[in-house]
mmCIF file of C-alpha atoms and ligand atoms in Angstrom:
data_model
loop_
_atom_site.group_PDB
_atom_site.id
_atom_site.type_symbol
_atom_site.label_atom_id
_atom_site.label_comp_id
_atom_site.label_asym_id
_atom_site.label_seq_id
_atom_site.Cartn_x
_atom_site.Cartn_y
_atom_site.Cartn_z
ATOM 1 C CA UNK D 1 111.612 82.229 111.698
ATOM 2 C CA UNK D 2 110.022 79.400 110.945
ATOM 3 C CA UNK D 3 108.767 79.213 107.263
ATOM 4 C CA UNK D 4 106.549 76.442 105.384
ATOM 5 C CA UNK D 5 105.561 76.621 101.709
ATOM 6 C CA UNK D 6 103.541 75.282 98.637
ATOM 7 C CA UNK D 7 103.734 75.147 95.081
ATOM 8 C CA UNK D 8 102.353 73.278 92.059
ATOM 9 C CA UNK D 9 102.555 73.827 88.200
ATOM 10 C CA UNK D 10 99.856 75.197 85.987
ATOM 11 C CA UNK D 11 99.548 72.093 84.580
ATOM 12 C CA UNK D 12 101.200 68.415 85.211
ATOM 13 C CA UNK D 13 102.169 68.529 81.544
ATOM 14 C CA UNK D 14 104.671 71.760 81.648
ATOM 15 C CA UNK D 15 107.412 72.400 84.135
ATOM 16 C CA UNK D 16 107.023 73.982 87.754
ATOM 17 C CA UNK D 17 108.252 78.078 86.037
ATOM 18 C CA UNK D 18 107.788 79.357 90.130
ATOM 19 C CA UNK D 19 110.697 78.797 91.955
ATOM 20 C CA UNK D 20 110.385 78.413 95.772
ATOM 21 C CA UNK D 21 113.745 77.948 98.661
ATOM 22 C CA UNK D 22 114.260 78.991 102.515
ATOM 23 C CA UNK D 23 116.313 78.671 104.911
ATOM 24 C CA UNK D 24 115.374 79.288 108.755
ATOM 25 C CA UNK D 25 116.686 83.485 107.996
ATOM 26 C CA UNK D 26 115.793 83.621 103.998
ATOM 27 C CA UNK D 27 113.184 83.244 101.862
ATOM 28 C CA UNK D 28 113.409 83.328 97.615
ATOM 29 C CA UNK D 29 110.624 82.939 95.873
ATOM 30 C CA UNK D 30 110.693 83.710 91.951
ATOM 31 C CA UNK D 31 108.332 83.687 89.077
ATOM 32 C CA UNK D 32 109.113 82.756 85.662
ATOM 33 C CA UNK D 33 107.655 84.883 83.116
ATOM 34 C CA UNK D 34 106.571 82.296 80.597
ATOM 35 C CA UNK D 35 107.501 82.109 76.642
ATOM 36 C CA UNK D 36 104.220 81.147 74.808
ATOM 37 C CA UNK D 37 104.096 78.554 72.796
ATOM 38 C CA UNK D 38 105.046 79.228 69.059
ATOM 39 C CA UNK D 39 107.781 82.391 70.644
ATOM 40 C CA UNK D 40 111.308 82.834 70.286
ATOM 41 C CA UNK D 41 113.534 83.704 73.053
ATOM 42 C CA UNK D 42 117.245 83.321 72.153
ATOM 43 C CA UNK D 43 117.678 80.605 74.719
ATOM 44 C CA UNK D 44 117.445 77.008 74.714
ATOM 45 C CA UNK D 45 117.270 76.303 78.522
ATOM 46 C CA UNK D 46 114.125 77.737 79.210
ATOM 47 C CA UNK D 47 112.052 79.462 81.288
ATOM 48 C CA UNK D 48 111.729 77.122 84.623
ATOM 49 C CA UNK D 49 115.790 77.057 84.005
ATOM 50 C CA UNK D 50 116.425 80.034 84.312
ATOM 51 C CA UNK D 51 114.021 80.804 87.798
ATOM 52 C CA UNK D 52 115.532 77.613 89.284
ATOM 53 C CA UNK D 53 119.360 78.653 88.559
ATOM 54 C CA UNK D 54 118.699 82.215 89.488
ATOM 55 C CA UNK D 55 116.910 81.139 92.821
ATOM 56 C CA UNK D 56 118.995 78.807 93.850
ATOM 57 C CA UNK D 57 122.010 81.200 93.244
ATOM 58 C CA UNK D 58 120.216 83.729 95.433
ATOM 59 C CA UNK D 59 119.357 81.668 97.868
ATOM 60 C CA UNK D 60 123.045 80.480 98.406
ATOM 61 C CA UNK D 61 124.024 84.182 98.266
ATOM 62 C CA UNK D 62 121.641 84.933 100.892
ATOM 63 C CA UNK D 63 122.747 82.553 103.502
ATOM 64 C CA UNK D 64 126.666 83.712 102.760
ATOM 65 C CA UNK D 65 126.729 87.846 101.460
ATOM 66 C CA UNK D 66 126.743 90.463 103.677
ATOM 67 C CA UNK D 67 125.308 92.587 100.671
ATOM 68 C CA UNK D 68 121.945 94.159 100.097
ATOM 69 C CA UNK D 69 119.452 92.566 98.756
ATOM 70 C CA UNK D 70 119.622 94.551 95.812
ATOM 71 C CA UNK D 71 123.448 93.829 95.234
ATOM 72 C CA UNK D 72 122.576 89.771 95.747
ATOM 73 C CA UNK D 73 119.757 89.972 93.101
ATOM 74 C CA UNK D 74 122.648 92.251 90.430
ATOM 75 C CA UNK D 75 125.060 89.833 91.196
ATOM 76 C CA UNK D 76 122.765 86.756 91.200
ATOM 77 C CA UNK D 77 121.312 87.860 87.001
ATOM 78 C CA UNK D 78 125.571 88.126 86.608
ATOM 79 C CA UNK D 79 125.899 84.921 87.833
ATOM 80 C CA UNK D 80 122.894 83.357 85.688
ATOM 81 C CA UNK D 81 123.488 84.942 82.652
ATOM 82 C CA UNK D 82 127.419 84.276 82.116
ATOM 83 C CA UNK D 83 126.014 80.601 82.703
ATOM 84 C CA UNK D 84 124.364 81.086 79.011
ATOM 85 C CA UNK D 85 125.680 83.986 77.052
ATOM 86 C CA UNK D 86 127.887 82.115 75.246
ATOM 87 C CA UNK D 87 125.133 79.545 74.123
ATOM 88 C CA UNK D 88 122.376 82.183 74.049
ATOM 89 C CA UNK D 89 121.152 85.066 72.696
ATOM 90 C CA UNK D 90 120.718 86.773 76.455
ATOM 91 C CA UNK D 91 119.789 90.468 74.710
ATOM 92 C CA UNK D 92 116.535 88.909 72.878
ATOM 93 C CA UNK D 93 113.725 90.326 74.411
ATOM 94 C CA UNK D 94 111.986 87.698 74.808
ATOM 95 C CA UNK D 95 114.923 85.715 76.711
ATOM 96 C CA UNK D 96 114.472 84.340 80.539
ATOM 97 C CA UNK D 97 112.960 86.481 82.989
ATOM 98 C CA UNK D 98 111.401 86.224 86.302
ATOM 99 C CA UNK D 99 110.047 88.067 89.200
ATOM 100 C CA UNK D 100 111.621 87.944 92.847
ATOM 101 C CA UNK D 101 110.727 88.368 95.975
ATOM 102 C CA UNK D 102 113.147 88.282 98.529
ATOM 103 C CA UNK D 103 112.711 88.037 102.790
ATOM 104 C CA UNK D 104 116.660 87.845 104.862
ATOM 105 C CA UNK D 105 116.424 88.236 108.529
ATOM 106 C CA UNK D 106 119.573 89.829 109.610
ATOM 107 C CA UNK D 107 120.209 90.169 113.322
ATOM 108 C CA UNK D 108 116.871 92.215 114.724
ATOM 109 C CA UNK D 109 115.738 93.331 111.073
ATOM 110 C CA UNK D 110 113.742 92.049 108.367
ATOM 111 C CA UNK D 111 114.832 92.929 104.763
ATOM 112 C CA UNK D 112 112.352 92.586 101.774
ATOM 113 C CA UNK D 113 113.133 92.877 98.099
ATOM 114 C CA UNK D 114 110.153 92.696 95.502
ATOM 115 C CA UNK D 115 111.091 92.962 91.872
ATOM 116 C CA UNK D 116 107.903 92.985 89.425
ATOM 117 C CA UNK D 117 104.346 91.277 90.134
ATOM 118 C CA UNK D 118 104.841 88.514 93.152
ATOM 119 C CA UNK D 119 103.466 89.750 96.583
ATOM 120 C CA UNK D 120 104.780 90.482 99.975
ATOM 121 C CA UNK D 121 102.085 90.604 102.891
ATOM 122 C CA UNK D 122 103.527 91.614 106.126
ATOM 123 C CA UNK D 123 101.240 91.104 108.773
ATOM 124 C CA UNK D 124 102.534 93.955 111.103
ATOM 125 C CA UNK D 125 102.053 93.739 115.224
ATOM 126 C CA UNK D 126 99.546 96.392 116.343
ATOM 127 C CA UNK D 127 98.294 97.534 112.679
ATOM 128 C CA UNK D 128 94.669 95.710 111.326
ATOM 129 C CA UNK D 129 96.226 96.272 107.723
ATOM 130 C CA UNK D 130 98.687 94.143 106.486
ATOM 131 C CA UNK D 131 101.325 95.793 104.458
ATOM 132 C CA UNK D 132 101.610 94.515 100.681
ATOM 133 C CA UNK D 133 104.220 95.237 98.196
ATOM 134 C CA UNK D 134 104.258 94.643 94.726
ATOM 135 C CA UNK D 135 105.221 96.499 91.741
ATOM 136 C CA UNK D 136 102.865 96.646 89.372
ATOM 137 C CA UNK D 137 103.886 98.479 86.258
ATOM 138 C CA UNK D 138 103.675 95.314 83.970
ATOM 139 C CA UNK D 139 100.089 95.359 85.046
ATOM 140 C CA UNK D 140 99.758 98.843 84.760
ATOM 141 C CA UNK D 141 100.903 98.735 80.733
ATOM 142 C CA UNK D 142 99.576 95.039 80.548
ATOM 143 C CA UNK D 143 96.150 96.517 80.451
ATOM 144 C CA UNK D 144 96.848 98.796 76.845
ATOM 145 C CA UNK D 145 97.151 95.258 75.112
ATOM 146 C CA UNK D 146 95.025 92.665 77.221
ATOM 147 C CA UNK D 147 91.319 93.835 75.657
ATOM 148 C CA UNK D 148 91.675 91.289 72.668
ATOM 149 C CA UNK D 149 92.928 88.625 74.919
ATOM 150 C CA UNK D 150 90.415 88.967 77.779
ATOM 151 C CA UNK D 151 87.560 89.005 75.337
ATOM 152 C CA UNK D 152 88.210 85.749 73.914
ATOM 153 C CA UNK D 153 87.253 82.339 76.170
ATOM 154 C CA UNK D 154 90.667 80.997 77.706
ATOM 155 C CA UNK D 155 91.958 77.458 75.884
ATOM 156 C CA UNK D 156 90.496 78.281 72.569
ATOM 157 C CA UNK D 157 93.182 78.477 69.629
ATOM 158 C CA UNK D 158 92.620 82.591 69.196
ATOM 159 C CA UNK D 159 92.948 82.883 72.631
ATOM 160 C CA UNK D 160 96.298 81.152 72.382
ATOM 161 C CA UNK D 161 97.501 83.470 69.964
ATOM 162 C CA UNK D 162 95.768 86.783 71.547
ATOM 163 C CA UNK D 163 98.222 85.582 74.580
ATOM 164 C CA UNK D 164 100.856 85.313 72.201
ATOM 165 C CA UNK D 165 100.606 88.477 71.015
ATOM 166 C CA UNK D 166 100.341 90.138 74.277
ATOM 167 C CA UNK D 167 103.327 88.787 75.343
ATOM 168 C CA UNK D 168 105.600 89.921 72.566
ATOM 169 C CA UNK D 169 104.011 93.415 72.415
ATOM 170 C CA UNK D 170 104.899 93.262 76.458
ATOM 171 C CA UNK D 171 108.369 92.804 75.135
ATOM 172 C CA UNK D 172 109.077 96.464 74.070
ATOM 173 C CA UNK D 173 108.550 97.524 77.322
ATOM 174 C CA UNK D 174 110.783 95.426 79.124
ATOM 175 C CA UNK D 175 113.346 96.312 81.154
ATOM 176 C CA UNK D 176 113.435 99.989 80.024
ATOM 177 C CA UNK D 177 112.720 103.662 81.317
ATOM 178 C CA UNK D 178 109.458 104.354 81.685
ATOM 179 C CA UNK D 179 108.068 99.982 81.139
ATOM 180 C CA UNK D 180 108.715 97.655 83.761
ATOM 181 C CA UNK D 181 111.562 95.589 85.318
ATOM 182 C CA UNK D 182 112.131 92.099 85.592
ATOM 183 C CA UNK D 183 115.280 89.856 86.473
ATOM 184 C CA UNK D 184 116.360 88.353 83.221
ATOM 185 C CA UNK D 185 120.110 89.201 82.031
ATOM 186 C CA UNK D 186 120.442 92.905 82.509
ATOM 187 C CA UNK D 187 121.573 93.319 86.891
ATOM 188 C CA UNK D 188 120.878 96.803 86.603
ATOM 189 C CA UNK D 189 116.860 95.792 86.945
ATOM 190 C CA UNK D 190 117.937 94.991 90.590
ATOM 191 C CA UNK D 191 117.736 98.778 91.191
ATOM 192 C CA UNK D 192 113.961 98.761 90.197
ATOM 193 C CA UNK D 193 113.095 96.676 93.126
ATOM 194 C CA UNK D 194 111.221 97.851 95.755
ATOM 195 C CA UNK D 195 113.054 97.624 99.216
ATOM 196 C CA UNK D 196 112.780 97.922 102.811
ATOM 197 C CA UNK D 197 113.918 96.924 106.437
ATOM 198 C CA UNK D 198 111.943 96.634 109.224
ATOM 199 C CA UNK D 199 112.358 95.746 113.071
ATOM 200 C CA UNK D 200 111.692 91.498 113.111
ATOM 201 C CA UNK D 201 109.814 92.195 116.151
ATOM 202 C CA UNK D 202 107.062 94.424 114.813
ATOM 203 C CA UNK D 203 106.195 91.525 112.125
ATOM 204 C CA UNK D 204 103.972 88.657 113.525
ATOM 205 C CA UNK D 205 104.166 86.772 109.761
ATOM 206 C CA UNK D 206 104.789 87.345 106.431
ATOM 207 C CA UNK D 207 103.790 85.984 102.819
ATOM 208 C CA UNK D 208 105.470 85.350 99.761
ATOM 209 C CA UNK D 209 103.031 84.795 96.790
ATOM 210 C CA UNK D 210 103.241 84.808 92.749
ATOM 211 C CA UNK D 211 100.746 85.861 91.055
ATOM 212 C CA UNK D 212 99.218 82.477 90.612
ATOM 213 C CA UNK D 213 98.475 82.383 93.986
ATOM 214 C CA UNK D 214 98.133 86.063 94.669
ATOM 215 C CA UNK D 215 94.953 85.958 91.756
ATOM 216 C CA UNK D 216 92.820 84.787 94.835
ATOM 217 C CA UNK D 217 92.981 88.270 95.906
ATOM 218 C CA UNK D 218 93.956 90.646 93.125
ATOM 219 C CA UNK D 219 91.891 88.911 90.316
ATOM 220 C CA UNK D 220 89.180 87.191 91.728
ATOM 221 C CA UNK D 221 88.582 89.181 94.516
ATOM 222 C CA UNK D 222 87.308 86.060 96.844
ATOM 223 C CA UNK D 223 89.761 87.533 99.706
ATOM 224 C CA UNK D 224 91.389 90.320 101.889
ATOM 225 C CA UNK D 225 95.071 90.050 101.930
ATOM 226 C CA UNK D 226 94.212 89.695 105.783
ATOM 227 C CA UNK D 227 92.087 86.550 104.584
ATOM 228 C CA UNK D 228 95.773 85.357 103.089
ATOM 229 C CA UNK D 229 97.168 85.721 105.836
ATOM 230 C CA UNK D 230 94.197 83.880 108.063
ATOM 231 C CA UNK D 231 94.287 81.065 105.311
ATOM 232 C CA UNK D 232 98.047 80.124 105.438
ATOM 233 C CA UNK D 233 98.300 80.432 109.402
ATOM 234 C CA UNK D 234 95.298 78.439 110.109
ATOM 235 C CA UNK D 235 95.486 75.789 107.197
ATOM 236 C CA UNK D 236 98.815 76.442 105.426
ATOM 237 C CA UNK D 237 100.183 77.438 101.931
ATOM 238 C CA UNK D 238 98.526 74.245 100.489
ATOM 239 C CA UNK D 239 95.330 75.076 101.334
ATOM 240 C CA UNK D 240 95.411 78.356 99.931
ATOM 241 C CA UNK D 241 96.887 76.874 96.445
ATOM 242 C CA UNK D 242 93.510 74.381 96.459
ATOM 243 C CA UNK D 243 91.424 77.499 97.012
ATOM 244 C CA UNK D 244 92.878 79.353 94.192
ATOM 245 C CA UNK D 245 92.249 75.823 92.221
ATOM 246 C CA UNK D 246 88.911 75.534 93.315
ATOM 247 C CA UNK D 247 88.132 79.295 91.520
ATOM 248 C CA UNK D 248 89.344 78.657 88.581
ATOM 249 C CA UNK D 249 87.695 75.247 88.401
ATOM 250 C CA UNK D 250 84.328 77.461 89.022
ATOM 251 C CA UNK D 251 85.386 79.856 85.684
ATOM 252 C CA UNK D 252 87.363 77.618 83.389
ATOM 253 C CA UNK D 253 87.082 79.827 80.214
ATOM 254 C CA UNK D 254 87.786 82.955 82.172
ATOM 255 C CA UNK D 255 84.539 84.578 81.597
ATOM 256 C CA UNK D 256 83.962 85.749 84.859
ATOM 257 C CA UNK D 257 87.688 86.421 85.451
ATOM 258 C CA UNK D 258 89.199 87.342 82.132
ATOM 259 C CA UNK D 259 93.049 86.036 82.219
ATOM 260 C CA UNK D 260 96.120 85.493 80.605
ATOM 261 C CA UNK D 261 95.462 81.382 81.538
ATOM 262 C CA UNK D 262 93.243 79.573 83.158
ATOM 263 C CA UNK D 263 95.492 78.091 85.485
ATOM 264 C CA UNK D 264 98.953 79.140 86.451
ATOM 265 C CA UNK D 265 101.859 78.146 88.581
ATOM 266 C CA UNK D 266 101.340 79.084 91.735
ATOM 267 C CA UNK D 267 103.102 79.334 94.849
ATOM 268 C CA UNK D 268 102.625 80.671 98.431
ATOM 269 C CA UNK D 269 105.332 80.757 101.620
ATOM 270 C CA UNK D 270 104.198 81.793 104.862
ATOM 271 C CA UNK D 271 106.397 82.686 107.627
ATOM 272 C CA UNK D 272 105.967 83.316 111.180
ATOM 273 C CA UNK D 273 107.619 83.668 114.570
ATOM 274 C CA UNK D 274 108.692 80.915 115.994
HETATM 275 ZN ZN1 ZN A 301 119.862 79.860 77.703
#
């Protein structure tokens, strides 16, 4: 396949958290859940540390492993967390997570793996609707604690701490029955993922988006997922980033789209058949 991508940070001031790598049969694209400022979370690497050294471990393993996804993505948070458990508190809830989305063309297949809120589009030969996957139970319970938050105007200091908040009452619902699932340093959240195989000849493209680039569609409501997938083959994955840009730069203070922050790392992969 052949694959191009984007990405760009929330801000030039803070680290890249997304996580983007591909090879010509794999695609990893991870989204690092963020640890607001004024938060503990047992770890003194970081967020963007810990989606870089978990996707570039996956990535590695995906271009070697005869595995499932799901065993590369158990073995991949084994991997990452033995690289900090003895310097870090890994069981804090609020250590290092992030959310994966995982393409691996094997012979005549396609293989996905989506773990938590990033987005697969798969734009499928012969149907009008493209098929999207994404888990969205953090949304789901997200929306019993985000009324405070989305109330306030985004960059203003209680807005800062409503996000706080959020995020540490998110916490208690992390990786556990019945909350939501997230790579961070328990593998057994690889067996939340949602997974599938497909013939490669029945996809004509695919797309791998976190939510900072997904928000076009599932926040803003400015585009189809078909739109998506018009967007990145006709102008590419960077165009689609300055669209997302260009809405948010039309709302800054989230009034007409309440959120979490006005801008967000964002990153969108698009690949297609050669
Ligand atoms: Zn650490």
């Amino acid at each position: 396949m052949r694959v191009t991508f984007a990405t760009e940070p929330a801000s030039l001031n803070r680290p890249n958290e997304d996580f983007i790598a591909a090879t010509p049969d794999a695609v990893v694209l991870l989204d690092g859940a963020g640890t607001p400022a004024g938060s503990e979370s047992g770890c003194s690497h970081g967020v963007a540390w810990y989606a870089r050294t978990l996707g570039s471990t996956l990535i590695a393993a995906l271009t070697q492993s005869a595995g499932t996804l799901t065993e590369i993505l158990a073995e991949g948070i084994k991997a990452t967390t033995s690289l900090h458990d003895f310097t870090c508190d890994v069981t804090h809830p609020g250590s290092p997570s992030a959310t994966v989305a995982m393409l691996r063309r094997t012979g005549d297949h396609l293989g996905y793996l989506v773990l938590a809120d990033s987005v697969l589009v798969l734009d499928l030969i012969g149907e009008d609707k493209p098929m999207v996957i994404t888990d969205d139970r953090e949304g789901q319970i997200g929306k019993r604690y985000r009324t405070a938050m989305d109330a306030l105007d985004s960059g203003t200091p209680d807005h800062t701490a409503a996000l706080r908040a959020y995020v540490e009452a998110m916490r208690a619902h992390r990786n556990r029955d019945g909350g939501f699932w997230v790579a961070s340093s328990d593998p057994l959240a690889a067996e939340q993922a949602l997974t599938g195989t497909l013939p490669a000849d029945q996809i004509r493209a695919a797309a791998l988006l976190s939510d900072g680039a997904s928000r076009l569609v599932d926040r803003f409501h400015l585009a189809t997922w078909r739109d998506i997938l018009d967007i990145l083959d006709q102008h590419g994955p960077g165009e689609l980033i300055c669209r997302v840009r260009e809405a948010e730069h039309s709302d800054p203070h989230g009034e007409r789209w309440p959120r979490g922050k006005s801008h967000d790392d964002a990153t969108a992969a698009h690949c297609y058949r050669a």
